[in-house]
Short mmCIF file of C-alpha atoms in Angstrom, two decimals:
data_model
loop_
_atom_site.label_atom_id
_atom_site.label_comp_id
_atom_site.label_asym_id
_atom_site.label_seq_id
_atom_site.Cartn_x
_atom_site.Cartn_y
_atom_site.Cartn_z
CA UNK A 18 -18.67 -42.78 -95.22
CA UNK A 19 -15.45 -42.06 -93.62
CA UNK A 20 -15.38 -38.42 -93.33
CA UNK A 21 -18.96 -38.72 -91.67
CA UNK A 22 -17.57 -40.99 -89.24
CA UNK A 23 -14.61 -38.84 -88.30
CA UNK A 24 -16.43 -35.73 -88.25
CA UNK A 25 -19.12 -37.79 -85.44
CA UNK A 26 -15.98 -38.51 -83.64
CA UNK A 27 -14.76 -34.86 -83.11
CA UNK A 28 -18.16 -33.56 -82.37
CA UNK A 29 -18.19 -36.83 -79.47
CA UNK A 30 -15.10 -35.03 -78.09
CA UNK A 31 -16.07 -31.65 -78.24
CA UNK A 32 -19.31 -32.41 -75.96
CA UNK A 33 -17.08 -35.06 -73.63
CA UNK A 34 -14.40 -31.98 -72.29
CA UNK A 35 -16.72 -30.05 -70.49
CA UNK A 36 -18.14 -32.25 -68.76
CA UNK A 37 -14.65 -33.82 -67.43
CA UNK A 38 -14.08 -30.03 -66.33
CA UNK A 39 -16.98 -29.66 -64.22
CA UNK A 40 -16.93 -33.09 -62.48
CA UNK A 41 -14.40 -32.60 -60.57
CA UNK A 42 -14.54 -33.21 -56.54
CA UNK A 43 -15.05 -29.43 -54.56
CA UNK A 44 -13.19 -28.45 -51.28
CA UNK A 45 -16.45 -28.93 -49.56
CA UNK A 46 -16.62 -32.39 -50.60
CA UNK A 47 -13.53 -33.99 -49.63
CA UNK A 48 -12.57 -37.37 -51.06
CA UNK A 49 -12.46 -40.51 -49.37
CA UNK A 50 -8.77 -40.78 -49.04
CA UNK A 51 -9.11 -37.42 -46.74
CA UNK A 52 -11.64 -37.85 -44.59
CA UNK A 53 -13.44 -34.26 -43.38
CA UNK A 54 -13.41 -32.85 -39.91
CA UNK A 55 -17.49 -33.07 -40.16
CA UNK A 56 -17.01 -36.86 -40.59
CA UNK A 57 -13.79 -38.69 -38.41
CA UNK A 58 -12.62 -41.18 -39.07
CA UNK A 59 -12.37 -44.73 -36.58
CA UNK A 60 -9.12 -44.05 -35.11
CA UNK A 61 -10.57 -40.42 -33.95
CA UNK A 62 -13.09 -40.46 -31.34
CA UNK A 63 -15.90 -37.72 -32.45
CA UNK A 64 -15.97 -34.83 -30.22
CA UNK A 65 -18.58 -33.43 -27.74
CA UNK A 66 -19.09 -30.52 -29.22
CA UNK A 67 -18.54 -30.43 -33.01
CA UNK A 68 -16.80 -26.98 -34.24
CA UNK A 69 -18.64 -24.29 -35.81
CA UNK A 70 -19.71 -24.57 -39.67
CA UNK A 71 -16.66 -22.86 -41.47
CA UNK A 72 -17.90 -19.89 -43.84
CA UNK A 73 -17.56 -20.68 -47.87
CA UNK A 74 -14.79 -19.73 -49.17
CA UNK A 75 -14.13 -16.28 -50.19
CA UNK A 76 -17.18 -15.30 -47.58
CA UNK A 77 -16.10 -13.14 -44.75
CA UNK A 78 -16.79 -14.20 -41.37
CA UNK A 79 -19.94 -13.06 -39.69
CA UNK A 80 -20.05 -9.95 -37.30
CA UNK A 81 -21.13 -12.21 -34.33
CA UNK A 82 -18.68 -14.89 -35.05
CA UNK A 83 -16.04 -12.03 -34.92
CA UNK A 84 -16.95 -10.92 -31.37
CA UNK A 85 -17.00 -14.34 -29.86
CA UNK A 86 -13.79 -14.44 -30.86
CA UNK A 87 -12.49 -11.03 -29.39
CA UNK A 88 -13.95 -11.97 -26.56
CA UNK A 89 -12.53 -15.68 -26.28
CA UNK A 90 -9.21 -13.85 -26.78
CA UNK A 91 -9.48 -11.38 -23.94
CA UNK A 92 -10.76 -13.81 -21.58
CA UNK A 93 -7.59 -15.63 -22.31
CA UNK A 94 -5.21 -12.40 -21.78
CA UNK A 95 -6.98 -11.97 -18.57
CA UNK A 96 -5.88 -15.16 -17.28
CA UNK A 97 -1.80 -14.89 -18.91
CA UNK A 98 -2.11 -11.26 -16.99
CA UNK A 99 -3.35 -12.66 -13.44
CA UNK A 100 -0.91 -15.82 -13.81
CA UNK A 101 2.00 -13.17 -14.80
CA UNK A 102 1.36 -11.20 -11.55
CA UNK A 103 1.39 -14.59 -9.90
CA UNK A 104 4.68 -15.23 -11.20
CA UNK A 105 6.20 -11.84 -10.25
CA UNK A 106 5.24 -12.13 -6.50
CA UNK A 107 6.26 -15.88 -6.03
CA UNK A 108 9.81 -14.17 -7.70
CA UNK A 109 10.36 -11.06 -5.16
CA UNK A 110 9.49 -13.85 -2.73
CA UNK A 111 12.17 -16.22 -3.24
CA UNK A 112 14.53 -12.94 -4.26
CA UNK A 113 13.74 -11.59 -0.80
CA UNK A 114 14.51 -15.17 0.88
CA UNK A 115 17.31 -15.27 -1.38
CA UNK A 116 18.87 -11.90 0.12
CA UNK A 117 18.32 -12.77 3.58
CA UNK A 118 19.71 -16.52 3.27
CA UNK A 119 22.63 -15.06 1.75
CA UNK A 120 25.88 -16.23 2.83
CA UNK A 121 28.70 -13.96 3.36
CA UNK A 122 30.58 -12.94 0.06
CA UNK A 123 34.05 -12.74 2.28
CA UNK A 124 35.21 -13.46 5.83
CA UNK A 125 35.59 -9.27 6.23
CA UNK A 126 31.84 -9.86 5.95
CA UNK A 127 31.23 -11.64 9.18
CA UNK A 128 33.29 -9.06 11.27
CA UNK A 129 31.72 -5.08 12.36
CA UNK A 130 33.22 -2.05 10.93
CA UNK A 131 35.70 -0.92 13.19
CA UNK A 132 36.90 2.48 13.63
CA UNK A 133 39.09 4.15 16.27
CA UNK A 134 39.42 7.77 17.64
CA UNK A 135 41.52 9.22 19.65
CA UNK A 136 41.51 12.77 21.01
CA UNK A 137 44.61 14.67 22.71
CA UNK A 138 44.73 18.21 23.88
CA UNK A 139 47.39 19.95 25.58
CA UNK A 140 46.36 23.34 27.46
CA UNK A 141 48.05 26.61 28.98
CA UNK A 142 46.44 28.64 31.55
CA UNK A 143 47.03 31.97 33.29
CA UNK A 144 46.07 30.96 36.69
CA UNK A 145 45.37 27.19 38.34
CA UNK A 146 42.20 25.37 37.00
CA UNK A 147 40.09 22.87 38.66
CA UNK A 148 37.53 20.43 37.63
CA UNK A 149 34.03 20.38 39.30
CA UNK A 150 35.82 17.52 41.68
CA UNK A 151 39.12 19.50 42.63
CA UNK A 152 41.16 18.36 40.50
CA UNK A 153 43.87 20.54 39.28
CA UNK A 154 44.37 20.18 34.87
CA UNK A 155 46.16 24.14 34.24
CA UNK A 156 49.22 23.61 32.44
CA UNK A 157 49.24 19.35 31.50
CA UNK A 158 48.78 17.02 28.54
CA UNK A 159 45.62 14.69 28.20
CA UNK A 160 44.26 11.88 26.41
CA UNK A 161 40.79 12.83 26.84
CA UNK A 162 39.53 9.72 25.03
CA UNK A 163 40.13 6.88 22.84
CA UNK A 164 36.79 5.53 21.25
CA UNK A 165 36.11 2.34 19.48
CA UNK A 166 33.07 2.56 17.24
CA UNK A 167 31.73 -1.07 15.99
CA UNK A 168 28.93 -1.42 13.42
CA UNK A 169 27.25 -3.88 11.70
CA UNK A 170 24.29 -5.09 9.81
CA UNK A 171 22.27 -7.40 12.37
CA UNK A 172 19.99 -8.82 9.29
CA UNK A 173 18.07 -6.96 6.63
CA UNK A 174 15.65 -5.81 9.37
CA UNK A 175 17.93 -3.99 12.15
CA UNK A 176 21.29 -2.63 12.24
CA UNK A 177 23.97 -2.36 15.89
CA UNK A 178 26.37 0.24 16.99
CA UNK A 179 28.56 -0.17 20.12
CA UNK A 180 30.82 2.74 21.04
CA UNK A 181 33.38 2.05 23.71
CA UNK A 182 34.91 4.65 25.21
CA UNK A 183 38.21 5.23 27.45
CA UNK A 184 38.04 8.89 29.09
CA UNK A 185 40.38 10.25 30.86
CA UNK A 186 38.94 11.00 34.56
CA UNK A 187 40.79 14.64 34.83
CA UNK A 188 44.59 13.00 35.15
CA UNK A 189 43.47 10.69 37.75
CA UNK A 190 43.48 7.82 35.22
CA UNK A 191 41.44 6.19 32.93
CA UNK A 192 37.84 5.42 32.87
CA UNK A 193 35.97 2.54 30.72
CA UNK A 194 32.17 3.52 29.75
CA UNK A 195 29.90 2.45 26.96
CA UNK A 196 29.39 5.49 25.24
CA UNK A 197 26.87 4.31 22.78
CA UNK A 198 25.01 0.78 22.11
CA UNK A 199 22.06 0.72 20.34
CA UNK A 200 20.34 -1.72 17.94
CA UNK A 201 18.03 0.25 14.77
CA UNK A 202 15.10 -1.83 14.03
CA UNK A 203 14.61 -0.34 10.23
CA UNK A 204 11.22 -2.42 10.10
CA UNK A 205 9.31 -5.79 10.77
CA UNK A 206 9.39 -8.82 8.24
CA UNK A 207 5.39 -8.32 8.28
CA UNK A 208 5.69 -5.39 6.79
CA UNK A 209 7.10 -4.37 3.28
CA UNK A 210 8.27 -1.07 4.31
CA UNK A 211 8.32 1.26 8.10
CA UNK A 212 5.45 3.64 7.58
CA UNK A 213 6.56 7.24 7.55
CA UNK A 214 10.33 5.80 7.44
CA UNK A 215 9.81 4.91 11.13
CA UNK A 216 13.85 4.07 12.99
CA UNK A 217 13.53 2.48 16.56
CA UNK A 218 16.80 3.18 18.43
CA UNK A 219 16.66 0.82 21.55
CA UNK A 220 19.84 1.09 23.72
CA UNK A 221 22.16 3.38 24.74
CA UNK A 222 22.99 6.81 22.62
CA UNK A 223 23.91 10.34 22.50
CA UNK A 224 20.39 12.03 22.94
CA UNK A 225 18.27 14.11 20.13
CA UNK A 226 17.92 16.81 22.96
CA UNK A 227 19.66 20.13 19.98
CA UNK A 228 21.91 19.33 17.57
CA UNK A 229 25.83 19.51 19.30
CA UNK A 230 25.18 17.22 21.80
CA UNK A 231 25.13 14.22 18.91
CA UNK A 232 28.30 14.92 18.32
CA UNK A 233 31.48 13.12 19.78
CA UNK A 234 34.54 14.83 20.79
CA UNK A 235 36.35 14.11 18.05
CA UNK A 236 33.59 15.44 15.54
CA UNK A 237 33.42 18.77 17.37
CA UNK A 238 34.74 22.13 15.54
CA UNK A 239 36.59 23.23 18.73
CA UNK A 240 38.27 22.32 21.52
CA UNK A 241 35.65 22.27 24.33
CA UNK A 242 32.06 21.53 24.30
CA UNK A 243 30.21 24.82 24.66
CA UNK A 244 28.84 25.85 28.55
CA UNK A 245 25.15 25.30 27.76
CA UNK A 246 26.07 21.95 26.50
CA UNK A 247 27.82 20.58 29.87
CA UNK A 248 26.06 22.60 32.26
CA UNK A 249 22.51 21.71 31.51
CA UNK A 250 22.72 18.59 30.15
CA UNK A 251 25.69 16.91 31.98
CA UNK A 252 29.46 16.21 32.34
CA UNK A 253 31.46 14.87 35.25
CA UNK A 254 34.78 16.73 35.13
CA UNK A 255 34.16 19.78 33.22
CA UNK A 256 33.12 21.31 29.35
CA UNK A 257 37.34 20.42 28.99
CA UNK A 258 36.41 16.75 29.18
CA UNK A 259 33.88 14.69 27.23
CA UNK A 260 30.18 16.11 28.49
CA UNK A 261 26.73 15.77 26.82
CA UNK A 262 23.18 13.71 27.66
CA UNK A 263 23.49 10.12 26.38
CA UNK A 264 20.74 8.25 27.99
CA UNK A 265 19.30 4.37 28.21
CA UNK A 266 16.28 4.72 26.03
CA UNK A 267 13.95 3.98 23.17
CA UNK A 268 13.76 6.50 20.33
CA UNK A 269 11.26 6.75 17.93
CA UNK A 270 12.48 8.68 14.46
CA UNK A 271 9.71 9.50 11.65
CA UNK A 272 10.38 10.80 8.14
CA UNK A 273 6.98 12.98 8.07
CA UNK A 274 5.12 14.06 5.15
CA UNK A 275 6.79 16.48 2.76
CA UNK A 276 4.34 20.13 3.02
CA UNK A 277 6.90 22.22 1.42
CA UNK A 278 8.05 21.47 -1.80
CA UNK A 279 12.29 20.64 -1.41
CA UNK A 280 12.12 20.60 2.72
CA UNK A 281 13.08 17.57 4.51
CA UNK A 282 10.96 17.03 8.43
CA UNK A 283 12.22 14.68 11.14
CA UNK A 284 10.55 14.01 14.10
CA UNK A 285 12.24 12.09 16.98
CA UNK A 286 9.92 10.89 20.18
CA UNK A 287 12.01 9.36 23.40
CA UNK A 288 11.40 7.61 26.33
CA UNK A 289 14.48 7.43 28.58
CA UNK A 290 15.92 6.88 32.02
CA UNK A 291 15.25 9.90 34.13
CA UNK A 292 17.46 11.49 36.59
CA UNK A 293 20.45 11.30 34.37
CA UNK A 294 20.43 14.58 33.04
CA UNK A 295 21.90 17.53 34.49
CA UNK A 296 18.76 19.70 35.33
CA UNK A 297 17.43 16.48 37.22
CA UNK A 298 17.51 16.08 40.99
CA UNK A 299 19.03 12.53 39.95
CA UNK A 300 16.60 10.24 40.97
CA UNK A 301 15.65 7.72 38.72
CA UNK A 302 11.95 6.88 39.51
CA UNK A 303 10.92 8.38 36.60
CA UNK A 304 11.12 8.26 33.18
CA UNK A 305 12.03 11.21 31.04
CA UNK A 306 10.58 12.16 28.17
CA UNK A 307 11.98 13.98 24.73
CA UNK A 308 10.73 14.86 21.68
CA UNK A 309 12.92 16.53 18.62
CA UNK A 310 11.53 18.49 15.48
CA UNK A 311 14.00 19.26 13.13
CA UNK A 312 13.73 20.97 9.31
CA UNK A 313 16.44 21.16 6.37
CA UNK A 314 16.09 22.50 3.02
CA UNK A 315 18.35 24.04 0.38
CA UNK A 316 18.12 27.23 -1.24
CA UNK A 317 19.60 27.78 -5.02
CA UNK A 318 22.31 24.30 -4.13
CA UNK A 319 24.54 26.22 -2.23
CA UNK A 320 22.60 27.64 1.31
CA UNK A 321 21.91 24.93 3.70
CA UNK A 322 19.76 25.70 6.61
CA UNK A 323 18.52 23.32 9.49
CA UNK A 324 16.52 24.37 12.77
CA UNK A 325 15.53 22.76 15.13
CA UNK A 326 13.28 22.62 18.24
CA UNK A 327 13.68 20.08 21.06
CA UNK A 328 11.74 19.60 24.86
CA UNK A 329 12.51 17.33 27.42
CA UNK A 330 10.46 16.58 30.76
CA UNK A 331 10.78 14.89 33.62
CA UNK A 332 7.42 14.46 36.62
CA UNK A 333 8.05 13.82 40.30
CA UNK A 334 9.09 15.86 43.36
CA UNK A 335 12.38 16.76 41.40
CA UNK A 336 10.52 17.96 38.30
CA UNK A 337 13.07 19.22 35.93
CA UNK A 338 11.77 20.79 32.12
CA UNK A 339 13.75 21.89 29.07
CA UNK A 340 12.79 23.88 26.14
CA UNK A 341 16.14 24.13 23.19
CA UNK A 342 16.01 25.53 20.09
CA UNK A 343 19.14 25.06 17.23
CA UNK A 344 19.61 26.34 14.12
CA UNK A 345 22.09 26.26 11.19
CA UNK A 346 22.97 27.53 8.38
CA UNK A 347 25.91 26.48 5.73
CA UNK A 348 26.86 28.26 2.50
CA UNK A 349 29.09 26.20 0.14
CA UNK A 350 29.41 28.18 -3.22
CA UNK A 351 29.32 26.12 -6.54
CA UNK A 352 31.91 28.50 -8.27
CA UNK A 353 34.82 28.28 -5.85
CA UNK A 354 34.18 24.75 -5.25
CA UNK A 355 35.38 22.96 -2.00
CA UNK A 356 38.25 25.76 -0.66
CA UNK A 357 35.87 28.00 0.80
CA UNK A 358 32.40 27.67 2.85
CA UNK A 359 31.05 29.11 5.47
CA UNK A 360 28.65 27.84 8.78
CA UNK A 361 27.00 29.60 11.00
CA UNK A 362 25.32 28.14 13.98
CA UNK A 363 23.76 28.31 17.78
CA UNK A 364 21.72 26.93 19.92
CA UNK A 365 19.82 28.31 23.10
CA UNK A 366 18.11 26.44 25.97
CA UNK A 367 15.67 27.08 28.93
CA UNK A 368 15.19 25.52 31.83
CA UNK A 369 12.66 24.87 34.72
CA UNK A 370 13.50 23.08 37.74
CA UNK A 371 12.71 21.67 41.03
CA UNK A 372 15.23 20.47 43.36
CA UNK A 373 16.49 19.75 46.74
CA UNK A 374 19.69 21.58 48.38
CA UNK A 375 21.19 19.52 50.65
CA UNK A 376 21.69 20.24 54.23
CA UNK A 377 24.38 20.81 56.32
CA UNK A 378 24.99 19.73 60.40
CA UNK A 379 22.93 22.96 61.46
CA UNK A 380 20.66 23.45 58.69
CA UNK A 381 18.45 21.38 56.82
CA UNK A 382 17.95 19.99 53.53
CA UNK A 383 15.70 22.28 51.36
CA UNK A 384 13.38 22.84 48.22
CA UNK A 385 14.34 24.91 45.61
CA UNK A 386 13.51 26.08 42.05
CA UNK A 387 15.18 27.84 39.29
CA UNK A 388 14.87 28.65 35.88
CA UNK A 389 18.05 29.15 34.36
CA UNK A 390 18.86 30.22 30.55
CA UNK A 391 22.06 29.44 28.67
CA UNK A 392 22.87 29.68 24.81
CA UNK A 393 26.09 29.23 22.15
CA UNK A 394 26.54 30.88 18.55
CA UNK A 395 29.42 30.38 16.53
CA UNK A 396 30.73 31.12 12.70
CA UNK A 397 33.45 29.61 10.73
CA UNK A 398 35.42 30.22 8.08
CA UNK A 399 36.64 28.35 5.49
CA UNK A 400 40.12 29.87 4.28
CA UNK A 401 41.51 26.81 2.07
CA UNK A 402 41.67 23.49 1.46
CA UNK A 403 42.73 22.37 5.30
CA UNK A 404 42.57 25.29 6.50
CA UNK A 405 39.27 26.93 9.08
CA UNK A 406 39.27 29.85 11.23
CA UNK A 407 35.81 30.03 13.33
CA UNK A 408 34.80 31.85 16.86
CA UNK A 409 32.29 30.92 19.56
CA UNK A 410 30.94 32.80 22.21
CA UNK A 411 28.96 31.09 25.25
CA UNK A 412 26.36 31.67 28.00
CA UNK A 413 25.19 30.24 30.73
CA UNK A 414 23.54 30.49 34.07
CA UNK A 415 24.10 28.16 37.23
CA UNK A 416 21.64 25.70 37.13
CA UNK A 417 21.55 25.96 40.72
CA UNK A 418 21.55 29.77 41.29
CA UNK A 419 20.20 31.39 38.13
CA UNK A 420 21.94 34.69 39.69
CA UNK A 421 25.48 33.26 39.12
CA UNK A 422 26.44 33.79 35.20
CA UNK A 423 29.61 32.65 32.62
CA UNK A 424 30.80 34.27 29.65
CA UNK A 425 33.41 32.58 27.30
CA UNK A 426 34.78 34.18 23.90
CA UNK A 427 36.88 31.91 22.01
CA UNK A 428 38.81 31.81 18.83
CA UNK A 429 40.16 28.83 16.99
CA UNK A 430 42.20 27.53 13.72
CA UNK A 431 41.61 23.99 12.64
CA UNK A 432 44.36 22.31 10.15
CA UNK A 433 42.27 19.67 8.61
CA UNK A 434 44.59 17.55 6.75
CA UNK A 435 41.75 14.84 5.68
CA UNK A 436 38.80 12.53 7.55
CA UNK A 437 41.66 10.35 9.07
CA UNK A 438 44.16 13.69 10.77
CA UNK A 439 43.15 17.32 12.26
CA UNK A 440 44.54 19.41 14.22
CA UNK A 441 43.69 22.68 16.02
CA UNK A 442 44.51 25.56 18.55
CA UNK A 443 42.48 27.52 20.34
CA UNK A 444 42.17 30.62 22.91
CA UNK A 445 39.47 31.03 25.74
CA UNK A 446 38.86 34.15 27.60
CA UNK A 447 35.86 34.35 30.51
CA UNK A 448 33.92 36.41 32.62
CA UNK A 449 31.90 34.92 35.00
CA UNK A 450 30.28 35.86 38.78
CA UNK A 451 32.31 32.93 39.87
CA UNK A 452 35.86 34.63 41.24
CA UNK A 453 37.60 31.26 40.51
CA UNK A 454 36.72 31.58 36.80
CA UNK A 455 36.11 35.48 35.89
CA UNK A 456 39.09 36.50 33.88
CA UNK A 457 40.89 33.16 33.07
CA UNK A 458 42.75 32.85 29.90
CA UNK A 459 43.36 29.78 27.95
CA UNK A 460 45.99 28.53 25.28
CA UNK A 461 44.48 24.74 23.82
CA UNK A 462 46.35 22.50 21.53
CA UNK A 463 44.54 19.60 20.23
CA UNK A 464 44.90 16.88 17.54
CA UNK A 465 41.99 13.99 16.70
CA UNK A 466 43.15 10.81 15.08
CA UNK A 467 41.00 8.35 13.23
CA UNK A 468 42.00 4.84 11.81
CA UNK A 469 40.15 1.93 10.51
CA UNK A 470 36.84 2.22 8.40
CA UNK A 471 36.49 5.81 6.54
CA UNK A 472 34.62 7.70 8.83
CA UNK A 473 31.94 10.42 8.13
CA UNK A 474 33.10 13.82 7.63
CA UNK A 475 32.16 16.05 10.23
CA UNK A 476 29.18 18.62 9.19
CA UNK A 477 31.56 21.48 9.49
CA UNK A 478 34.00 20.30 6.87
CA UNK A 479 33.16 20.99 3.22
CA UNK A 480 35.00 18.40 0.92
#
């Protein structure tokens, strides 16, 4: 009786195990104490929109349920991407605010760059010399000038240059001029850069009319400015003295497009005060107008060549045109570094003018034209570090009687000691139709002297 009873029991058991297995609670069916998403509970308020069915278990998502997703995501990398972009302009913004808001990082800040110059020349001569006044300047010492260059950064939109100059007035004392102010407008706030690299000069400034007459005394390779250069476009006491075209203007300088591959084209347009240049009758009722195409490239890093081709005109009863052409060329070898170089260089110029000869008690004033041609080559030499041995030979006809010619040869030797100190000495020799000048010989001692903020080198000087 008691072995069926315990063998009942075990059976009992046996059936009872199973069961407990299989009863209990699924991940579908969640128990009370964790209430599903499908059913919230009080404290939750139930959504709108109820999510989407989850998939069983161990069933992949559907196909369709994956692209709503993809797309859901890109939608929302479209909006991260526009609110990025967003992000990056309201930054170059406040950067570019930032920049111009700036305050000065030292006092030096709020003061110009300052530089001096000052250019003395001593000269011998075989017979007396006069200026185109009648003033005698064979055989003396001069000062020629003493220039103070200021520059400075007006805002991130324009920069200003102011060049005051004391000349000497052939012995007779000194003369104060402004020989350059100008402001550069780089560009506009409106705009986020100058199309075509567009410069505004507006002011006063040393012309775009070849390539020498740019350059200051001081900067020149020898010791006189060459005939074309003060005869045609203007000086008041001789090529000896400080000569050149720097007019009251607006120039207009464009970076244009790049057509051959490693070439560099500038283009300069002008509107100036007319009658100041030398070819003018010297009226000023009207404007002249200049224009200035100019190309450099390099060829294997070592030849440097730059031409040029510049026009001015001028309307009115004392029309006056000019036609120049410049070119130069610079060889600076890579093996022998910066002790030897060579430049070669000239420029030539045409005129075509109208003008009025003044009268005299018994004769009239009268009408006259001429077309008169002048032109200047030169080569130098580069023998060391300081040292530069170079020749230039000149041309020129009388702007007022294209009959009457001038010849100079000269030969110099520059002593270049660095950007601050130079010194040179030079011969002249001409021939000209003028008796006064045909056959004068000249002995010229000079030294330039620069303090203050470095300087640029001149384009002559390889270092």
């Amino acid at each position: 009786m008691r072995a069926r009873k315990f063998l009942l029991l075990i059976l009992c058991l046996g059936m009872a195990m199973p069961v407990a297995g299989h009863s209990q609670p699924s991940p579908a069916q969640p128990s009370p104490a964790q209430p599903s998403p499908a059913q919230p509970s009080p404290a939750q308020p139930s959504p709108a929109q109820p999510p989407p069915a989850q998939p069983p278990p161990g069933k992949p998502p559907s196909a369709a349920t994956l692209d709503a997703r993809i797309k859901a995501l890109t939608t929302d990398l479209e909006d991260i991407k526009d609110q990025n972009a967003d992000l990056k302009s309201e930054l170059a913004d406040l950067k570019a605010r930032q920049a111009a808001n700036k305050p000065p990082t030292s006092l030096n800040a709020l003061n110009p760059q300052i530089t001096a110059f000052l250019n003395g020349a001593m000269r011998i001569d075989d017979r007396e010399v006069q200026t185109p006044g009648g003033v005698a300047i064979d055989d003396r010492p001069f000062l020629r000038t003493a220039e103070f260059d200021f520059r400075a950064a007006v805002d991130p939109y324009a920069d200003a240059v102011a060049i005051l100059s004391l000349e000497d007035e052939a012995g007779t004392g000194f003369g104060a001029d402004l020989e350059e102010g100008y402001v550069i407008v780089k560009r506009l706030p409106v705009l986020e850069s100058a199309p075509l690299g567009l410069k505004l000069k507006i002011g006063k400034y040393r012309a775009p009319l070849g390539a020498v007459n740019r350059l200051h005394m001081h900067d020149l390779p020898w010791t006189t400015r060459p005939l074309p250069i003060a005869r045609f476009l203007g000086t008041e006491n001789g090529e000896f003295f400080e000569s050149g075209f720097n007019p009251v203007g607006v120039d207009a300088e464009l970076l244009l497009p790049q057509l051959i591959p490693g070439a560099v084209m500038e283009l300069n347009a002008d509107v100036v005060d007319g009658g100041s240049i030398a070819i003018a009758g010297g009226g000023h009722d009207h404007p002249g107008y200049l224009g200035h195409y100019n190309l450099f490239f390099t060829v294997h890093d070592t030849h440097d060549v730059n031409l040029g081709l510049s026009g001015y005109y001028e309307a009115g009863p004392h029309r006056a045109g000019l036609v120049a052409l410049d070119a130069l060329y610079k060889w600076k070898p890579l093996a022998e570094g910066e002790f030897h170089s060579i430049v070669i260089g000239g420029e030539l110029f045409y005129a075509n003018r109208d003008f009025t000869v003044p009268g005299t008690d018994t004769t009239p004033a009268t009408s006259a034209h001429t077309a008169p041609l002048a032109g200047f080559g030169f080569a130098q030499v580069q023998l060391s570090w300081h040292l530069y041995l170079g020749g230039r030979y000149d041309y020129a006809q009388d702007i007022a009687d294209d009959n009457l010619a001038t010849q100079v040869a000269a030969g110099y030797l520059s002593y270049y000691t660095s950007e601050f100190l130079r010194f040179r000495a030079g011969y002249e020799h001409r021939w000209s139709d003028d008796p006064t000048q045909d056959g004068l010989n000249s002995f010229i001692a000079e030294v330039n002297v620069v303090f203050g903020s470095h300087p640029t080198e001149p384009y002559w000087v390889n270092r």
